[in-house]
Amino acid sequence: MEVIIRPNADAAAQLVAQIIAHDLRANPKLVLGLATGRTMESVYCHLVRMHRESRLDFSLCQTFNLDEYVGLAASDANSYRHYMDELLFNEVNIDPRNTHLPDGCAADLDAECAAYESLIKRCGGIDVQLLGIGRAGHIGFNEPLSALMSRTRVKALAPRTLAQNAPQFDVSTRMPRRAITMGVGTILESGRCLLLATGAEKAEIIAKAVEGPISSMISATALQLHPHCTVIVDEAAAGALAEQEYYRWIFENEPEWAAYRHLATPC
Ligand code: F6R
């Protein structure tokens, strides 16, 4: 695992977008795992900007989102399908048939989860998986006690997740209590993981996820097992990390990061 600390939230999001853009240019058929939530909004803003300004091409890439609420149709303004359409898919040249999210309204949810896993495999597996982190440490909707080898399945949302995400729902829609989510095992099989966390309210959980013991109580700790996981945080989210000096030295000195040190285009 490597940790990169950027001066602010926008610079952190820009770095994530730049890494994705680099991988997409190297492999136009990239299979990209996507996340939703407030933190990701600026990543998608930067990707759309790069599509417009420097012709970043999404025409051949496939995407798989981590999760979707059970019971929300794609047309629902609170669904993750709607979020993705609005913030990314409708704004770039991606083929809608190449954009995949679990169907939270499927008649047979278990069959839907199994089909999602099969589709990921048929597409050759996920090359780069984008991740946020919940305040209680979930990745996707892998709530406390998610097995570290879990696969795509229906998961009941934990009280802290319900509290964290409820403000996004307008009063007319009741927030679903269950979601389909890729499992921790599914996520760990991707070629590379990029976890983005910003803001002081993520500082405590980032320290536990990165420097704490591996535990199914905090599914993000499983990323310590991944051979190529990059955690990108802003100064505020880095606040409780013990080894900040070491992480800063790596970003400032290791040649692989040279091209990324001076990004400064706000979105
Ligand atoms: C959403 C997802 C979640 C979020 C996490 C952080 O697809 O996978 O794990 O990334 O809950 O959400 P925000 O960014 O809203 O704090």
PDB file of C-alpha atoms and ligand atoms in Angstrom:
ATOM      1  CA  MET A   1       0.000   0.000   0.000  1.00  0.00           C
ATOM      2  CA  GLU A   2       1.168   3.540  -0.644  1.00  0.00           C
ATOM      3  CA  VAL A   3      -0.264   6.773   0.755  1.00  0.00           C
ATOM      4  CA  ILE A   4      -0.167  10.093  -1.099  1.00  0.00           C
ATOM      5  CA  ILE A   5      -1.014  13.330   0.715  1.00  0.00           C
ATOM      6  CA  ARG A   6      -2.178  16.299  -1.384  1.00  0.00           C
ATOM      7  CA  PRO A   7      -2.671  19.857  -0.095  1.00  0.00           C
ATOM      8  CA  ASN A   8      -6.467  19.959  -0.536  1.00  0.00           C
ATOM      9  CA  ALA A   9      -9.475  17.915  -1.647  1.00  0.00           C
ATOM     10  CA  ASP A  10      -9.448  19.122  -5.237  1.00  0.00           C
ATOM     11  CA  ALA A  11      -5.744  18.353  -5.692  1.00  0.00           C
ATOM     12  CA  ALA A  12      -6.349  14.844  -4.278  1.00  0.00           C
ATOM     13  CA  ALA A  13      -9.263  14.267  -6.684  1.00  0.00           C
ATOM     14  CA  GLN A  14      -7.215  15.596  -9.603  1.00  0.00           C
ATOM     15  CA  LEU A  15      -4.421  13.143  -8.844  1.00  0.00           C
ATOM     16  CA  VAL A  16      -6.902  10.243  -8.821  1.00  0.00           C
ATOM     17  CA  ALA A  17      -8.381  11.399 -12.146  1.00  0.00           C
ATOM     18  CA  GLN A  18      -4.900  11.802 -13.631  1.00  0.00           C
ATOM     19  CA  ILE A  19      -3.931   8.236 -12.692  1.00  0.00           C
ATOM     20  CA  ILE A  20      -7.156   6.903 -14.253  1.00  0.00           C
ATOM     21  CA  ALA A  21      -6.536   9.010 -17.386  1.00  0.00           C
ATOM     22  CA  HIS A  22      -2.982   7.679 -17.644  1.00  0.00           C
ATOM     23  CA  ASP A  23      -4.186   4.064 -17.403  1.00  0.00           C
ATOM     24  CA  LEU A  24      -7.018   4.696 -19.878  1.00  0.00           C
ATOM     25  CA  ARG A  25      -4.633   6.217 -22.419  1.00  0.00           C
ATOM     26  CA  ALA A  26      -2.293   3.235 -21.999  1.00  0.00           C
ATOM     27  CA  ASN A  27      -5.188   0.782 -22.423  1.00  0.00           C
ATOM     28  CA  PRO A  28      -8.304   2.198 -24.144  1.00  0.00           C
ATOM     29  CA  LYS A  29     -10.168  -1.043 -23.301  1.00  0.00           C
ATOM     30  CA  LEU A  30      -9.595  -0.483 -19.580  1.00  0.00           C
ATOM     31  CA  VAL A  31     -12.111  -2.124 -17.234  1.00  0.00           C
ATOM     32  CA  LEU A  32     -12.733   0.555 -14.650  1.00  0.00           C
ATOM     33  CA  GLY A  33     -14.400  -0.004 -11.271  1.00  0.00           C
ATOM     34  CA  LEU A  34     -16.288   3.087 -10.111  1.00  0.00           C
ATOM     35  CA  ALA A  35     -17.612   4.449  -6.826  1.00  0.00           C
ATOM     36  CA  THR A  36     -20.238   7.047  -5.959  1.00  0.00           C
ATOM     37  CA  GLY A  37     -20.646   9.444  -3.006  1.00  0.00           C
ATOM     38  CA  ARG A  38     -19.723  13.054  -2.381  1.00  0.00           C
ATOM     39  CA  THR A  39     -15.949  12.488  -2.467  1.00  0.00           C
ATOM     40  CA  MET A  40     -16.075  11.140  -6.029  1.00  0.00           C
ATOM     41  CA  GLU A  41     -17.913  14.140  -7.482  1.00  0.00           C
ATOM     42  CA  SER A  42     -14.669  16.065  -8.068  1.00  0.00           C
ATOM     43  CA  VAL A  43     -12.960  13.026  -9.624  1.00  0.00           C
ATOM     44  CA  TYR A  44     -15.729  12.845 -12.236  1.00  0.00           C
ATOM     45  CA  CYS A  45     -15.538  16.614 -12.720  1.00  0.00           C
ATOM     46  CA  HIS A  46     -11.831  16.273 -13.571  1.00  0.00           C
ATOM     47  CA  LEU A  47     -12.401  13.279 -15.888  1.00  0.00           C
ATOM     48  CA  VAL A  48     -15.110  15.202 -17.786  1.00  0.00           C
ATOM     49  CA  ARG A  49     -12.764  18.214 -18.002  1.00  0.00           C
ATOM     50  CA  MET A  50      -9.972  16.003 -19.404  1.00  0.00           C
ATOM     51  CA  HIS A  51     -12.400  14.501 -21.923  1.00  0.00           C
ATOM     52  CA  ARG A  52     -13.309  18.009 -23.125  1.00  0.00           C
ATOM     53  CA  GLU A  53      -9.874  19.637 -22.946  1.00  0.00           C
ATOM     54  CA  SER A  54      -7.544  16.805 -23.916  1.00  0.00           C
ATOM     55  CA  ARG A  55      -9.839  14.308 -25.663  1.00  0.00           C
ATOM     56  CA  LEU A  56      -9.645  11.630 -22.984  1.00  0.00           C
ATOM     57  CA  ASP A  57     -11.387   8.776 -24.815  1.00  0.00           C
ATOM     58  CA  PHE A  58     -13.880   6.521 -23.028  1.00  0.00           C
ATOM     59  CA  SER A  59     -15.313   4.910 -26.171  1.00  0.00           C
ATOM     60  CA  LEU A  60     -13.815   1.457 -25.614  1.00  0.00           C
ATOM     61  CA  CYS A  61     -13.693   1.280 -21.847  1.00  0.00           C
ATOM     62  CA  GLN A  62     -16.052  -0.770 -19.648  1.00  0.00           C
ATOM     63  CA  THR A  63     -17.167   0.337 -16.202  1.00  0.00           C
ATOM     64  CA  PHE A  64     -18.481  -1.574 -13.190  1.00  0.00           C
ATOM     65  CA  ASN A  65     -19.871   0.304 -10.211  1.00  0.00           C
ATOM     66  CA  LEU A  66     -19.359  -1.000  -6.714  1.00  0.00           C
ATOM     67  CA  ASP A  67     -22.938  -0.844  -5.561  1.00  0.00           C
ATOM     68  CA  GLU A  68     -26.582   0.113  -5.983  1.00  0.00           C
ATOM     69  CA  TYR A  69     -29.464   0.528  -3.538  1.00  0.00           C
ATOM     70  CA  VAL A  70     -32.030  -2.273  -3.450  1.00  0.00           C
ATOM     71  CA  GLY A  71     -35.423  -1.073  -4.648  1.00  0.00           C
ATOM     72  CA  LEU A  72     -34.311   2.056  -6.528  1.00  0.00           C
ATOM     73  CA  ALA A  73     -34.922   2.022 -10.283  1.00  0.00           C
ATOM     74  CA  ALA A  74     -32.356   3.536 -12.655  1.00  0.00           C
ATOM     75  CA  SER A  75     -34.778   6.430 -13.229  1.00  0.00           C
ATOM     76  CA  ASP A  76     -34.846   7.282  -9.499  1.00  0.00           C
ATOM     77  CA  ALA A  77     -32.893  10.479  -8.795  1.00  0.00           C
ATOM     78  CA  ASN A  78     -31.360   8.823  -5.716  1.00  0.00           C
ATOM     79  CA  SER A  79     -30.103   5.745  -7.554  1.00  0.00           C
ATOM     80  CA  TYR A  80     -26.405   5.357  -8.198  1.00  0.00           C
ATOM     81  CA  ARG A  81     -27.205   4.760 -11.884  1.00  0.00           C
ATOM     82  CA  HIS A  82     -28.698   8.253 -11.987  1.00  0.00           C
ATOM     83  CA  TYR A  83     -25.667   9.690 -10.160  1.00  0.00           C
ATOM     84  CA  MET A  84     -23.279   8.085 -12.665  1.00  0.00           C
ATOM     85  CA  ASP A  85     -25.307   9.175 -15.699  1.00  0.00           C
ATOM     86  CA  GLU A  86     -25.406  12.763 -14.457  1.00  0.00           C
ATOM     87  CA  LEU A  87     -21.803  13.131 -13.315  1.00  0.00           C
ATOM     88  CA  LEU A  88     -19.913  11.037 -15.872  1.00  0.00           C
ATOM     89  CA  PHE A  89     -21.636   8.815 -18.422  1.00  0.00           C
ATOM     90  CA  ASN A  90     -23.755  11.517 -20.099  1.00  0.00           C
ATOM     91  CA  GLU A  91     -20.766  13.884 -20.198  1.00  0.00           C
ATOM     92  CA  VAL A  92     -18.168  11.688 -21.946  1.00  0.00           C
ATOM     93  CA  ASN A  93     -18.094   9.456 -25.020  1.00  0.00           C
ATOM     94  CA  ILE A  94     -18.680   6.172 -23.203  1.00  0.00           C
ATOM     95  CA  ASP A  95     -20.975   3.585 -24.804  1.00  0.00           C
ATOM     96  CA  PRO A  96     -23.919   3.241 -22.362  1.00  0.00           C
ATOM     97  CA  ARG A  97     -23.890  -0.531 -23.030  1.00  0.00           C
ATOM     98  CA  ASN A  98     -20.413  -0.642 -21.483  1.00  0.00           C
ATOM     99  CA  THR A  99     -21.549   0.918 -18.192  1.00  0.00           C
ATOM    100  CA  HIS A 100     -22.580  -1.643 -15.594  1.00  0.00           C
ATOM    101  CA  LEU A 101     -24.233  -1.286 -12.205  1.00  0.00           C
ATOM    102  CA  PRO A 102     -26.070  -3.983 -10.268  1.00  0.00           C
ATOM    103  CA  ASP A 103     -29.846  -3.826 -10.801  1.00  0.00           C
ATOM    104  CA  GLY A 104     -31.317  -3.068  -7.387  1.00  0.00           C
ATOM    105  CA  CYS A 105     -34.813  -3.819  -8.697  1.00  0.00           C
ATOM    106  CA  ALA A 106     -34.046  -7.314 -10.033  1.00  0.00           C
ATOM    107  CA  ALA A 107     -36.748  -9.861  -9.195  1.00  0.00           C
ATOM    108  CA  ASP A 108     -34.086 -12.338  -8.039  1.00  0.00           C
ATOM    109  CA  LEU A 109     -31.405 -10.343  -6.247  1.00  0.00           C
ATOM    110  CA  ASP A 110     -29.119 -13.328  -5.584  1.00  0.00           C
ATOM    111  CA  ALA A 111     -29.172 -14.230  -9.282  1.00  0.00           C
ATOM    112  CA  GLU A 112     -28.426 -10.574 -10.120  1.00  0.00           C
ATOM    113  CA  CYS A 113     -25.370 -10.640  -7.815  1.00  0.00           C
ATOM    114  CA  ALA A 114     -24.079 -13.873  -9.364  1.00  0.00           C
ATOM    115  CA  ALA A 115     -24.651 -12.476 -12.875  1.00  0.00           C
ATOM    116  CA  TYR A 116     -22.708  -9.301 -11.957  1.00  0.00           C
ATOM    117  CA  GLU A 117     -19.731 -11.379 -10.796  1.00  0.00           C
ATOM    118  CA  SER A 118     -19.865 -13.422 -14.026  1.00  0.00           C
ATOM    119  CA  LEU A 119     -19.983 -10.300 -16.172  1.00  0.00           C
ATOM    120  CA  ILE A 120     -16.908  -8.869 -14.441  1.00  0.00           C
ATOM    121  CA  LYS A 121     -15.084 -12.141 -15.161  1.00  0.00           C
ATOM    122  CA  ARG A 122     -16.267 -12.216 -18.796  1.00  0.00           C
ATOM    123  CA  CYS A 123     -14.864  -8.709 -19.271  1.00  0.00           C
ATOM    124  CA  GLY A 124     -11.480  -9.927 -18.027  1.00  0.00           C
ATOM    125  CA  GLY A 125     -11.693  -8.579 -14.449  1.00  0.00           C
ATOM    126  CA  ILE A 126     -11.399  -5.026 -13.170  1.00  0.00           C
ATOM    127  CA  ASP A 127      -8.132  -3.282 -14.045  1.00  0.00           C
ATOM    128  CA  VAL A 128      -8.482  -0.231 -11.771  1.00  0.00           C
ATOM    129  CA  GLN A 129     -10.993   0.052  -8.938  1.00  0.00           C
ATOM    130  CA  LEU A 130     -11.866   3.484  -7.554  1.00  0.00           C
ATOM    131  CA  LEU A 131     -12.929   3.477  -3.889  1.00  0.00           C
ATOM    132  CA  GLY A 132     -14.210   5.885  -1.275  1.00  0.00           C
ATOM    133  CA  ILE A 133     -14.413   5.070   2.419  1.00  0.00           C
ATOM    134  CA  GLY A 134     -17.362   5.388   4.776  1.00  0.00           C
ATOM    135  CA  ARG A 135     -16.873   6.959   8.190  1.00  0.00           C
ATOM    136  CA  ALA A 136     -17.106   3.494   9.762  1.00  0.00           C
ATOM    137  CA  GLY A 137     -14.601   2.094   7.263  1.00  0.00           C
ATOM    138  CA  HIS A 138     -16.694   0.416   4.578  1.00  0.00           C
ATOM    139  CA  ILE A 139     -15.541   0.122   0.972  1.00  0.00           C
ATOM    140  CA  GLY A 140     -18.471  -0.333  -1.389  1.00  0.00           C
ATOM    141  CA  PHE A 141     -21.225  -1.199   1.078  1.00  0.00           C
ATOM    142  CA  ASN A 142     -19.136  -3.800   2.878  1.00  0.00           C
ATOM    143  CA  GLU A 143     -20.398  -3.023   6.334  1.00  0.00           C
ATOM    144  CA  PRO A 144     -18.823  -4.256   9.615  1.00  0.00           C
ATOM    145  CA  LEU A 145     -18.244  -8.035   9.652  1.00  0.00           C
ATOM    146  CA  SER A 146     -18.189  -8.324   5.852  1.00  0.00           C
ATOM    147  CA  ALA A 147     -16.095 -11.400   5.120  1.00  0.00           C
ATOM    148  CA  LEU A 148     -12.726 -10.491   3.653  1.00  0.00           C
ATOM    149  CA  MET A 149     -13.417 -13.030   0.879  1.00  0.00           C
ATOM    150  CA  SER A 150     -17.028 -11.918   0.268  1.00  0.00           C
ATOM    151  CA  ARG A 151     -18.448 -11.633  -3.253  1.00  0.00           C
ATOM    152  CA  THR A 152     -21.169  -9.430  -4.750  1.00  0.00           C
ATOM    153  CA  ARG A 153     -24.261  -9.813  -2.557  1.00  0.00           C
ATOM    154  CA  VAL A 154     -27.088  -7.994  -0.823  1.00  0.00           C
ATOM    155  CA  LYS A 155     -25.979  -6.273   2.376  1.00  0.00           C
ATOM    156  CA  ALA A 156     -28.045  -4.586   5.081  1.00  0.00           C
ATOM    157  CA  LEU A 157     -26.762  -1.046   5.630  1.00  0.00           C
ATOM    158  CA  ALA A 158     -25.286  -0.236   9.044  1.00  0.00           C
ATOM    159  CA  PRO A 159     -26.798   2.570  11.158  1.00  0.00           C
ATOM    160  CA  ARG A 160     -23.766   4.815  10.541  1.00  0.00           C
ATOM    161  CA  THR A 161     -24.133   4.382   6.776  1.00  0.00           C
ATOM    162  CA  LEU A 162     -27.839   5.176   6.963  1.00  0.00           C
ATOM    163  CA  ALA A 163     -27.011   8.331   8.937  1.00  0.00           C
ATOM    164  CA  GLN A 164     -24.161   9.292   6.573  1.00  0.00           C
ATOM    165  CA  ASN A 165     -26.186   8.930   3.364  1.00  0.00           C
ATOM    166  CA  ALA A 166     -29.682   9.953   4.512  1.00  0.00           C
ATOM    167  CA  PRO A 167     -29.095  13.672   3.791  1.00  0.00           C
ATOM    168  CA  GLN A 168     -28.731  12.813   0.081  1.00  0.00           C
ATOM    169  CA  PHE A 169     -32.312  11.568  -0.040  1.00  0.00           C
ATOM    170  CA  ASP A 170     -35.117  14.017  -0.528  1.00  0.00           C
ATOM    171  CA  VAL A 171     -38.024  13.687   1.872  1.00  0.00           C
ATOM    172  CA  SER A 172     -40.249  12.012  -0.719  1.00  0.00           C
ATOM    173  CA  THR A 173     -37.923   8.979  -1.049  1.00  0.00           C
ATOM    174  CA  ARG A 174     -37.313   6.711   1.907  1.00  0.00           C
ATOM    175  CA  MET A 175     -33.717   5.624   2.039  1.00  0.00           C
ATOM    176  CA  PRO A 176     -33.366   1.905   1.248  1.00  0.00           C
ATOM    177  CA  ARG A 177     -31.963  -0.213   4.069  1.00  0.00           C
ATOM    178  CA  ARG A 178     -30.225  -2.695   1.774  1.00  0.00           C
ATOM    179  CA  ALA A 179     -27.856  -2.493  -1.180  1.00  0.00           C
ATOM    180  CA  ILE A 180     -26.161  -4.793  -3.653  1.00  0.00           C
ATOM    181  CA  THR A 181     -22.411  -4.411  -3.260  1.00  0.00           C
ATOM    182  CA  MET A 182     -19.299  -5.976  -4.716  1.00  0.00           C
ATOM    183  CA  GLY A 183     -17.680  -8.064  -1.994  1.00  0.00           C
ATOM    184  CA  VAL A 184     -14.322  -7.378  -0.368  1.00  0.00           C
ATOM    185  CA  GLY A 185     -12.987 -10.427  -2.243  1.00  0.00           C
ATOM    186  CA  THR A 186     -14.316  -9.024  -5.531  1.00  0.00           C
ATOM    187  CA  ILE A 187     -12.559  -5.701  -4.879  1.00  0.00           C
ATOM    188  CA  LEU A 188      -9.289  -7.386  -3.878  1.00  0.00           C
ATOM    189  CA  GLU A 189      -9.185  -9.187  -7.254  1.00  0.00           C
ATOM    190  CA  SER A 190      -8.915  -5.929  -9.209  1.00  0.00           C
ATOM    191  CA  GLY A 191      -5.526  -5.120 -10.709  1.00  0.00           C
ATOM    192  CA  ARG A 192      -5.124  -1.847  -8.867  1.00  0.00           C
ATOM    193  CA  CYS A 193      -7.094  -0.086  -6.115  1.00  0.00           C
ATOM    194  CA  LEU A 194      -7.277   3.708  -5.764  1.00  0.00           C
ATOM    195  CA  LEU A 195      -8.865   4.890  -2.526  1.00  0.00           C
ATOM    196  CA  LEU A 196      -9.696   8.579  -2.183  1.00  0.00           C
ATOM    197  CA  ALA A 197     -10.620  10.206   1.145  1.00  0.00           C
ATOM    198  CA  THR A 198     -10.888  13.907   1.908  1.00  0.00           C
ATOM    199  CA  GLY A 199     -11.917  16.034   4.872  1.00  0.00           C
ATOM    200  CA  ALA A 200     -11.198  15.920   8.599  1.00  0.00           C
ATOM    201  CA  GLU A 201     -14.187  13.633   9.263  1.00  0.00           C
ATOM    202  CA  LYS A 202     -12.286  10.846   7.448  1.00  0.00           C
ATOM    203  CA  ALA A 203      -8.977  11.304   9.349  1.00  0.00           C
ATOM    204  CA  GLU A 204      -9.642   8.814  12.135  1.00  0.00           C
ATOM    205  CA  ILE A 205     -10.924   6.023   9.873  1.00  0.00           C
ATOM    206  CA  ILE A 206      -8.114   6.531   7.332  1.00  0.00           C
ATOM    207  CA  ALA A 207      -5.537   6.031  10.110  1.00  0.00           C
ATOM    208  CA  LYS A 208      -7.288   2.809  11.150  1.00  0.00           C
ATOM    209  CA  ALA A 209      -7.672   1.572   7.558  1.00  0.00           C
ATOM    210  CA  VAL A 210      -4.039   2.214   6.607  1.00  0.00           C
ATOM    211  CA  GLU A 211      -2.073   1.729   9.813  1.00  0.00           C
ATOM    212  CA  GLY A 212      -4.405  -0.371  11.976  1.00  0.00           C
ATOM    213  CA  PRO A 213      -4.827  -4.139  12.201  1.00  0.00           C
ATOM    214  CA  ILE A 214      -6.748  -5.986   9.452  1.00  0.00           C
ATOM    215  CA  SER A 215     -10.278  -6.708  10.595  1.00  0.00           C
ATOM    216  CA  SER A 216     -13.620  -7.528   9.010  1.00  0.00           C
ATOM    217  CA  MET A 217     -15.044  -4.817  11.284  1.00  0.00           C
ATOM    218  CA  ILE A 218     -13.367  -2.269   8.976  1.00  0.00           C
ATOM    219  CA  SER A 219     -13.469  -3.641   5.432  1.00  0.00           C
ATOM    220  CA  ALA A 220     -11.037  -0.989   4.121  1.00  0.00           C
ATOM    221  CA  THR A 221      -8.250  -2.623   6.192  1.00  0.00           C
ATOM    222  CA  ALA A 222      -8.415  -5.560   3.731  1.00  0.00           C
ATOM    223  CA  LEU A 223      -6.741  -3.260   1.178  1.00  0.00           C
ATOM    224  CA  GLN A 224      -3.497  -3.788   3.132  1.00  0.00           C
ATOM    225  CA  LEU A 225      -3.511  -7.256   1.516  1.00  0.00           C
ATOM    226  CA  HIS A 226      -3.738  -5.857  -2.014  1.00  0.00           C
ATOM    227  CA  PRO A 227      -0.463  -5.853  -3.999  1.00  0.00           C
ATOM    228  CA  HIS A 228      -1.141  -2.484  -5.679  1.00  0.00           C
ATOM    229  CA  CYS A 229      -3.288  -0.143  -3.616  1.00  0.00           C
ATOM    230  CA  THR A 230      -2.800   3.626  -3.567  1.00  0.00           C
ATOM    231  CA  VAL A 231      -4.536   5.687  -0.889  1.00  0.00           C
ATOM    232  CA  ILE A 232      -4.842   9.367  -1.815  1.00  0.00           C
ATOM    233  CA  VAL A 233      -5.859  11.832   0.889  1.00  0.00           C
ATOM    234  CA  ASP A 234      -5.885  15.571   1.458  1.00  0.00           C
ATOM    235  CA  GLU A 235      -4.109  17.183   4.437  1.00  0.00           C
ATOM    236  CA  ALA A 236      -7.278  17.053   6.539  1.00  0.00           C
ATOM    237  CA  ALA A 237      -7.886  13.325   6.004  1.00  0.00           C
ATOM    238  CA  ALA A 238      -4.178  12.625   6.602  1.00  0.00           C
ATOM    239  CA  GLY A 239      -4.299  14.306  10.013  1.00  0.00           C
ATOM    240  CA  ALA A 240      -4.218  11.146  12.184  1.00  0.00           C
ATOM    241  CA  LEU A 241      -1.630   9.137  10.190  1.00  0.00           C
ATOM    242  CA  ALA A 242       1.482   8.274  12.210  1.00  0.00           C
ATOM    243  CA  GLU A 243       3.885   7.948   9.256  1.00  0.00           C
ATOM    244  CA  GLN A 244       3.020  11.121   7.317  1.00  0.00           C
ATOM    245  CA  GLU A 245       6.664  12.162   6.920  1.00  0.00           C
ATOM    246  CA  TYR A 246       7.527   8.855   5.228  1.00  0.00           C
ATOM    247  CA  TYR A 247       4.545   9.047   2.843  1.00  0.00           C
ATOM    248  CA  ARG A 248       5.431  12.623   1.883  1.00  0.00           C
ATOM    249  CA  TRP A 249       9.035  11.656   1.176  1.00  0.00           C
ATOM    250  CA  ILE A 250       7.947   8.904  -1.225  1.00  0.00           C
ATOM    251  CA  PHE A 251       5.691  11.211  -3.257  1.00  0.00           C
ATOM    252  CA  GLU A 252       8.348  13.925  -3.445  1.00  0.00           C
ATOM    253  CA  ASN A 253      11.248  11.618  -4.326  1.00  0.00           C
ATOM    254  CA  GLU A 254      10.190   8.388  -6.025  1.00  0.00           C
ATOM    255  CA  PRO A 255      10.471   8.711  -9.843  1.00  0.00           C
ATOM    256  CA  GLU A 256       7.082   7.058 -10.556  1.00  0.00           C
ATOM    257  CA  TRP A 257       5.365  10.109  -9.001  1.00  0.00           C
ATOM    258  CA  ALA A 258       7.421  12.783 -10.814  1.00  0.00           C
ATOM    259  CA  ALA A 259       4.780  13.424 -13.496  1.00  0.00           C
ATOM    260  CA  TYR A 260       2.076  13.913 -10.867  1.00  0.00           C
ATOM    261  CA  ARG A 261       3.772  16.355  -8.463  1.00  0.00           C
ATOM    262  CA  HIS A 262       2.738  19.648 -10.024  1.00  0.00           C
ATOM    263  CA  LEU A 263      -0.885  19.171 -11.060  1.00  0.00           C
ATOM    264  CA  ALA A 264      -2.792  22.373 -10.425  1.00  0.00           C
ATOM    265  CA  THR A 265      -5.913  22.689 -12.563  1.00  0.00           C
ATOM    266  CA  PRO A 266      -8.923  23.234 -10.311  1.00  0.00           C
ATOM    267  CA  CYS A 267     -12.274  21.794 -11.314  1.00  0.00           C
TER     268      CYS A 267
HETATM  269  C1  F6R B   1     -20.391   4.345  -2.894  1.00  0.00           C
HETATM  270  C2  F6R B   1     -19.453   3.629  -2.034  1.00  0.00           C
HETATM  271  C3  F6R B   1     -19.192   4.077  -0.639  1.00  0.00           C
HETATM  272  C4  F6R B   1     -18.673   5.518  -0.559  1.00  0.00           C
HETATM  273  C5  F6R B   1     -18.409   5.923   0.891  1.00  0.00           C
HETATM  274  C6  F6R B   1     -17.942   7.365   1.017  1.00  0.00           C
HETATM  275  O1  F6R B   1     -20.435   3.764  -4.185  1.00  0.00           O
HETATM  276  O2  F6R B   1     -18.903   2.680  -2.472  1.00  0.00           O
HETATM  277  O3  F6R B   1     -18.268   3.194  -0.057  1.00  0.00           O
HETATM  278  O4  F6R B   1     -17.507   5.638  -1.307  1.00  0.00           O
HETATM  279  O5  F6R B   1     -19.565   5.757   1.658  1.00  0.00           O
HETATM  280  O6  F6R B   1     -18.983   8.225   0.669  1.00  0.00           O
HETATM  281  P1  F6R B   1     -18.762   9.815   0.663  1.00  0.00           P
HETATM  282  O7  F6R B   1     -17.799  10.108  -0.396  1.00  0.00           O
HETATM  283  O8  F6R B   1     -20.137  10.363   0.354  1.00  0.00           O
HETATM  284  O9  F6R B   1     -18.266  10.182   2.026  1.00  0.00           O
END
